[in-house]
PDB file of C-alpha atoms in Angstrom:
ATOM      1  CA  MET P 162     100.530 134.718 -40.440  1.00 50.00           C
ATOM      2  CA  PHE P 163      99.953 133.866 -36.787  1.00 55.00           C
ATOM      3  CA  LYS P 164     100.257 130.255 -35.907  1.00 54.00           C
ATOM      4  CA  LYS P 165      98.360 128.901 -32.974  1.00 57.00           C
ATOM      5  CA  ASN P 166     100.141 126.274 -30.846  1.00 58.00           C
ATOM      6  CA  LYS P 167      97.757 123.421 -30.112  1.00 56.00           C
ATOM      7  CA  SER P 168      98.267 121.629 -26.848  1.00 57.00           C
ATOM      8  CA  GLN P 169      97.568 117.933 -26.266  1.00 53.00           C
ATOM      9  CA  LYS P 170      94.441 118.902 -24.359  1.00 53.00           C
ATOM     10  CA  ASP P 171      93.036 120.479 -27.554  1.00 62.00           C
ATOM     11  CA  ASN P 172      93.844 117.277 -29.480  1.00 73.00           C
ATOM     12  CA  LEU P 173      91.857 115.200 -27.061  1.00 73.00           C
ATOM     13  CA  GLY P 174      88.514 115.991 -28.462  1.00 81.00           C
ATOM     14  CA  VAL P 175      85.125 115.922 -26.801  1.00 85.00           C
ATOM     15  CA  ILE P 176      84.961 112.123 -26.361  1.00 87.00           C
ATOM     16  CA  GLY P 177      88.501 112.063 -24.869  1.00 86.00           C
ATOM     17  CA  LYS P 178      87.637 114.823 -22.401  1.00 87.00           C
ATOM     18  CA  ILE P 179      84.519 112.950 -21.335  1.00 91.00           C
ATOM     19  CA  ALA P 180      86.485 109.750 -20.930  1.00 90.00           C
ATOM     20  CA  VAL P 181      89.157 111.516 -18.808  1.00 91.00           C
ATOM     21  CA  GLY P 182      86.454 113.134 -16.608  1.00 92.00           C
ATOM     22  CA  PHE P 183      84.695 109.861 -16.201  1.00 95.00           C
ATOM     23  CA  MET P 184      87.911 108.085 -15.179  1.00 95.00           C
ATOM     24  CA  LEU P 185      88.732 110.869 -12.665  1.00 96.00           C
ATOM     25  CA  ALA P 186      85.296 110.573 -11.173  1.00 96.00           C
ATOM     26  CA  LEU P 187      85.604 106.811 -10.997  1.00 96.00           C
ATOM     27  CA  LEU P 188      88.977 107.097  -9.231  1.00 97.00           C
ATOM     28  CA  ILE P 189      87.646 109.565  -6.682  1.00 97.00           C
ATOM     29  CA  LEU P 190      84.487 107.448  -6.071  1.00 97.00           C
ATOM     30  CA  SER P 191      86.529 104.218  -5.645  1.00 97.00           C
ATOM     31  CA  SER P 192      88.908 105.972  -3.279  1.00 96.00           C
ATOM     32  CA  VAL P 193      86.127 107.261  -1.083  1.00 94.00           C
ATOM     33  CA  THR P 194      84.383 103.878  -1.152  1.00 94.00           C
ATOM     34  CA  PHE P 195      87.599 102.047  -0.208  1.00 95.00           C
ATOM     35  CA  PHE P 196      88.051 104.458   2.764  1.00 92.00           C
ATOM     36  CA  LEU P 197      84.459 104.033   3.953  1.00 90.00           C
ATOM     37  CA  VAL P 198      84.736 100.233   3.643  1.00 91.00           C
ATOM     38  CA  LEU P 199      87.964 100.191   5.715  1.00 91.00           C
ATOM     39  CA  TYR P 200      86.355 102.474   8.252  1.00 87.00           C
ATOM     40  CA  PHE P 201      83.285 100.196   8.453  1.00 89.00           C
ATOM     41  CA  PHE P 202      85.295  96.971   8.894  1.00 91.00           C
ATOM     42  CA  GLY P 203      87.563  98.779  11.434  1.00 88.00           C
ATOM     43  CA  PHE P 204      84.476  99.493  13.559  1.00 87.00           C
ATOM     44  CA  ALA P 205      83.234  95.920  13.069  1.00 89.00           C
ATOM     45  CA  GLY P 206      86.583  94.631  14.239  1.00 90.00           C
ATOM     46  CA  ILE P 207      86.751  96.931  17.225  1.00 91.00           C
ATOM     47  CA  PHE P 208      83.207  95.969  18.218  1.00 90.00           C
ATOM     48  CA  ILE P 209      84.072  92.300  18.005  1.00 90.00           C
ATOM     49  CA  ILE P 210      87.189  92.778  20.130  1.00 90.00           C
ATOM     50  CA  VAL P 211      85.383  94.809  22.816  1.00 90.00           C
ATOM     51  CA  GLY P 212      82.323  92.543  22.758  1.00 89.00           C
ATOM     52  CA  ILE P 213      79.596  94.869  21.540  1.00 88.00           C
ATOM     53  CA  GLU P 214      76.672  93.288  19.854  1.00 85.00           C
ATOM     54  CA  TYR P 215      74.730  94.891  16.981  1.00 83.00           C
ATOM     55  CA  TYR P 216      71.615  93.597  15.206  1.00 83.00           C
ATOM     56  CA  SER P 217      72.448  94.245  11.551  1.00 86.00           C
ATOM     57  CA  PHE P 218      75.174  95.509   9.264  1.00 87.00           C
ATOM     58  CA  LYS P 219      72.886  98.388   8.214  1.00 90.00           C
ATOM     59  CA  LEU P 220      72.832  99.576  11.854  1.00 90.00           C
ATOM     60  CA  LEU P 221      76.641  99.362  12.058  1.00 89.00           C
ATOM     61  CA  ILE P 222      76.996 101.303   8.766  1.00 90.00           C
ATOM     62  CA  VAL P 223      74.668 104.032  10.027  1.00 91.00           C
ATOM     63  CA  PHE P 224      76.591 104.116  13.376  1.00 91.00           C
ATOM     64  CA  SER P 225      79.985 104.300  11.793  1.00 91.00           C
ATOM     65  CA  LEU P 226      78.851 107.078   9.359  1.00 91.00           C
ATOM     66  CA  TRP P 227      77.289 109.085  12.216  1.00 93.00           C
ATOM     67  CA  PHE P 228      80.508 108.597  14.199  1.00 93.00           C
ATOM     68  CA  LEU P 229      82.601 109.827  11.284  1.00 91.00           C
ATOM     69  CA  GLY P 230      80.574 113.009  11.039  1.00 93.00           C
ATOM     70  CA  VAL P 231      80.218 113.747  14.748  1.00 94.00           C
ATOM     71  CA  GLY P 232      83.880 112.786  15.285  1.00 92.00           C
ATOM     72  CA  ILE P 233      85.151 115.204  12.701  1.00 92.00           C
ATOM     73  CA  ILE P 234      83.214 118.047  14.358  1.00 94.00           C
ATOM     74  CA  PHE P 235      84.422 117.189  17.905  1.00 92.00           C
ATOM     75  CA  GLU P 236      88.028 116.768  16.775  1.00 90.00           C
ATOM     76  CA  LEU P 237      88.105 120.062  14.980  1.00 91.00           C
ATOM     77  CA  VAL P 238      86.796 121.851  18.008  1.00 92.00           C
ATOM     78  CA  PHE P 239      88.889 120.034  20.584  1.00 88.00           C
ATOM     79  CA  LYS P 240      92.164 120.165  18.545  1.00 84.00           C
ATOM     80  CA  GLY P 241      91.559 123.798  17.658  1.00 86.00           C
ATOM     81  CA  VAL P 242      91.296 124.670  21.354  1.00 85.00           C
ATOM     82  CA  PHE P 243      94.189 122.422  22.155  1.00 84.00           C
ATOM     83  CA  PHE P 244      96.564 124.096  19.725  1.00 83.00           C
ATOM     84  CA  LEU P 245      95.493 127.541  20.970  1.00 82.00           C
ATOM     85  CA  VAL P 246      95.949 126.681  24.705  1.00 80.00           C
ATOM     86  CA  ILE P 247      99.026 124.474  24.499  1.00 78.00           C
ATOM     87  CA  ALA P 248     101.161 126.705  22.198  1.00 73.00           C
ATOM     88  CA  ASN P 249     103.909 127.299  24.710  1.00 74.00           C
ATOM     89  CA  ILE P 250     103.995 123.914  26.527  1.00 76.00           C
ATOM     90  CA  ASN P 251     106.604 121.505  25.052  1.00 75.00           C
ATOM     91  CA  ARG P 252     107.303 119.029  27.839  1.00 79.00           C
ATOM     92  CA  TYR P 253     103.976 117.059  27.946  1.00 80.00           C
ATOM     93  CA  LYS P 254     102.613 118.080  24.645  1.00 83.00           C
ATOM     94  CA  ILE P 255     102.332 114.513  23.256  1.00 83.00           C
ATOM     95  CA  TYR P 256     100.535 113.181  26.295  1.00 85.00           C
ATOM     96  CA  LEU P 257      98.138 116.116  26.378  1.00 86.00           C
ATOM     97  CA  TYR P 258      97.476 115.658  22.655  1.00 85.00           C
ATOM     98  CA  ILE P 259      96.557 111.996  23.183  1.00 88.00           C
ATOM     99  CA  LEU P 260      94.377 112.886  26.191  1.00 89.00           C
ATOM    100  CA  VAL P 261      92.452 115.525  24.193  1.00 88.00           C
ATOM    101  CA  ASP P 262      92.050 113.113  21.343  1.00 90.00           C
ATOM    102  CA  VAL P 263      90.729 110.419  23.682  1.00 93.00           C
ATOM    103  CA  ILE P 264      88.273 112.903  25.253  1.00 93.00           C
ATOM    104  CA  ALA P 265      87.075 114.078  21.806  1.00 92.00           C
ATOM    105  CA  GLY P 266      86.711 110.484  20.550  1.00 92.00           C
ATOM    106  CA  TRP P 267      84.868 109.434  23.695  1.00 94.00           C
ATOM    107  CA  LEU P 268      82.527 112.391  23.526  1.00 95.00           C
ATOM    108  CA  ALA P 269      81.729 111.663  19.851  1.00 94.00           C
ATOM    109  CA  LEU P 270      81.201 107.952  20.645  1.00 93.00           C
ATOM    110  CA  PHE P 271      78.967 108.779  23.609  1.00 94.00           C
ATOM    111  CA  THR P 272      76.948 111.209  21.503  1.00 94.00           C
ATOM    112  CA  VAL P 273      76.391 108.763  18.643  1.00 93.00           C
ATOM    113  CA  ASP P 274      75.665 105.965  21.153  1.00 91.00           C
ATOM    114  CA  GLU P 275      72.907 108.031  22.617  1.00 92.00           C
ATOM    115  CA  LEU P 276      71.466 108.988  19.172  1.00 91.00           C
ATOM    116  CA  ILE P 277      71.336 105.439  17.818  1.00 88.00           C
ATOM    117  CA  THR P 278      69.283 103.109  20.022  1.00 84.00           C
ATOM    118  CA  GLY P 279      70.066  99.827  18.296  1.00 83.00           C
ATOM    119  CA  ILE P 280      73.614  99.622  19.628  1.00 86.00           C
ATOM    120  CA  THR P 281      74.239  99.956  23.333  1.00 85.00           C
ATOM    121  CA  ILE P 282      77.839 100.605  24.493  1.00 89.00           C
ATOM    122  CA  SER P 283      78.761 100.750  28.144  1.00 91.00           C
ATOM    123  CA  ALA P 284      81.049 103.481  29.509  1.00 90.00           C
ATOM    124  CA  PRO P 285      84.104 101.272  29.902  1.00 92.00           C
ATOM    125  CA  GLN P 286      83.694  99.969  26.338  1.00 93.00           C
ATOM    126  CA  GLU P 287      83.380 103.570  25.105  1.00 92.00           C
ATOM    127  CA  MET P 288      86.637 104.478  26.821  1.00 94.00           C
ATOM    128  CA  ILE P 289      88.460 101.476  25.429  1.00 93.00           C
ATOM    129  CA  ILE P 290      87.268 102.265  21.926  1.00 93.00           C
ATOM    130  CA  ALA P 291      88.246 105.909  22.372  1.00 93.00           C
ATOM    131  CA  ILE P 292      91.745 104.958  23.581  1.00 93.00           C
ATOM    132  CA  ILE P 293      92.176 102.440  20.707  1.00 92.00           C
ATOM    133  CA  LEU P 294      91.148 105.003  18.095  1.00 90.00           C
ATOM    134  CA  SER P 295      93.349 107.669  19.633  1.00 91.00           C
ATOM    135  CA  LEU P 296      96.458 105.532  19.819  1.00 90.00           C
ATOM    136  CA  THR P 297      95.848 104.311  16.274  1.00 89.00           C
ATOM    137  CA  GLU P 298      95.602 107.825  15.041  1.00 87.00           C
ATOM    138  CA  PHE P 299      98.756 108.765  16.915  1.00 87.00           C
ATOM    139  CA  ALA P 300     100.634 105.791  15.587  1.00 88.00           C
ATOM    140  CA  PHE P 301      99.820 106.799  11.976  1.00 85.00           C
ATOM    141  CA  LYS P 302     100.550 110.499  12.603  1.00 81.00           C
ATOM    142  CA  ASP P 303     103.454 112.049  10.778  1.00 72.00           C
ATOM    143  CA  LYS P 304     106.291 112.420  13.256  1.00 68.00           C
ATOM    144  CA  GLU P 305     107.960 115.281  11.298  1.00 59.00           C
ATOM    145  CA  GLU P 306     104.861 117.429  11.394  1.00 55.00           C
ATOM    146  CA  GLY P 307     105.531 120.884  12.780  1.00 51.00           C
ATOM    147  CA  LYS P 308     109.379 120.644  12.579  1.00 52.00           C
ATOM    148  CA  ASP P 309     111.288 123.158  10.537  1.00 41.00           C
TER     149      ASP P 309
END
């Protein structure tokens, strides 16, 4: 009397659902791994450009992962305060945004440099790296963000 419409999801079966779940997990894992590898080689490149020596790749991996975690925390705090304080200023907003980003990046870099003893970075090198990271982030930022 009543006919049930079967969707394609129901036709997939248990093996098909497991295969789809496995493929999605593999896609997410490969994307995260690709991002972390690019992040690591970016740090290795910046360290070579600036002239910072490190003893092993393992130490550089630990440094870059710590910087990623600490950098996210500092950027959230600094940019949150920035957007609250600078809500009505339009004239120098871009320059202040870059300045706040440089300060947050430098503070995160300084903190991680003090925590990890195998890599020593001088203050001018820290500032150069913070400026490079900030300008790179600003270059890839969406220009249409915030416009109606």
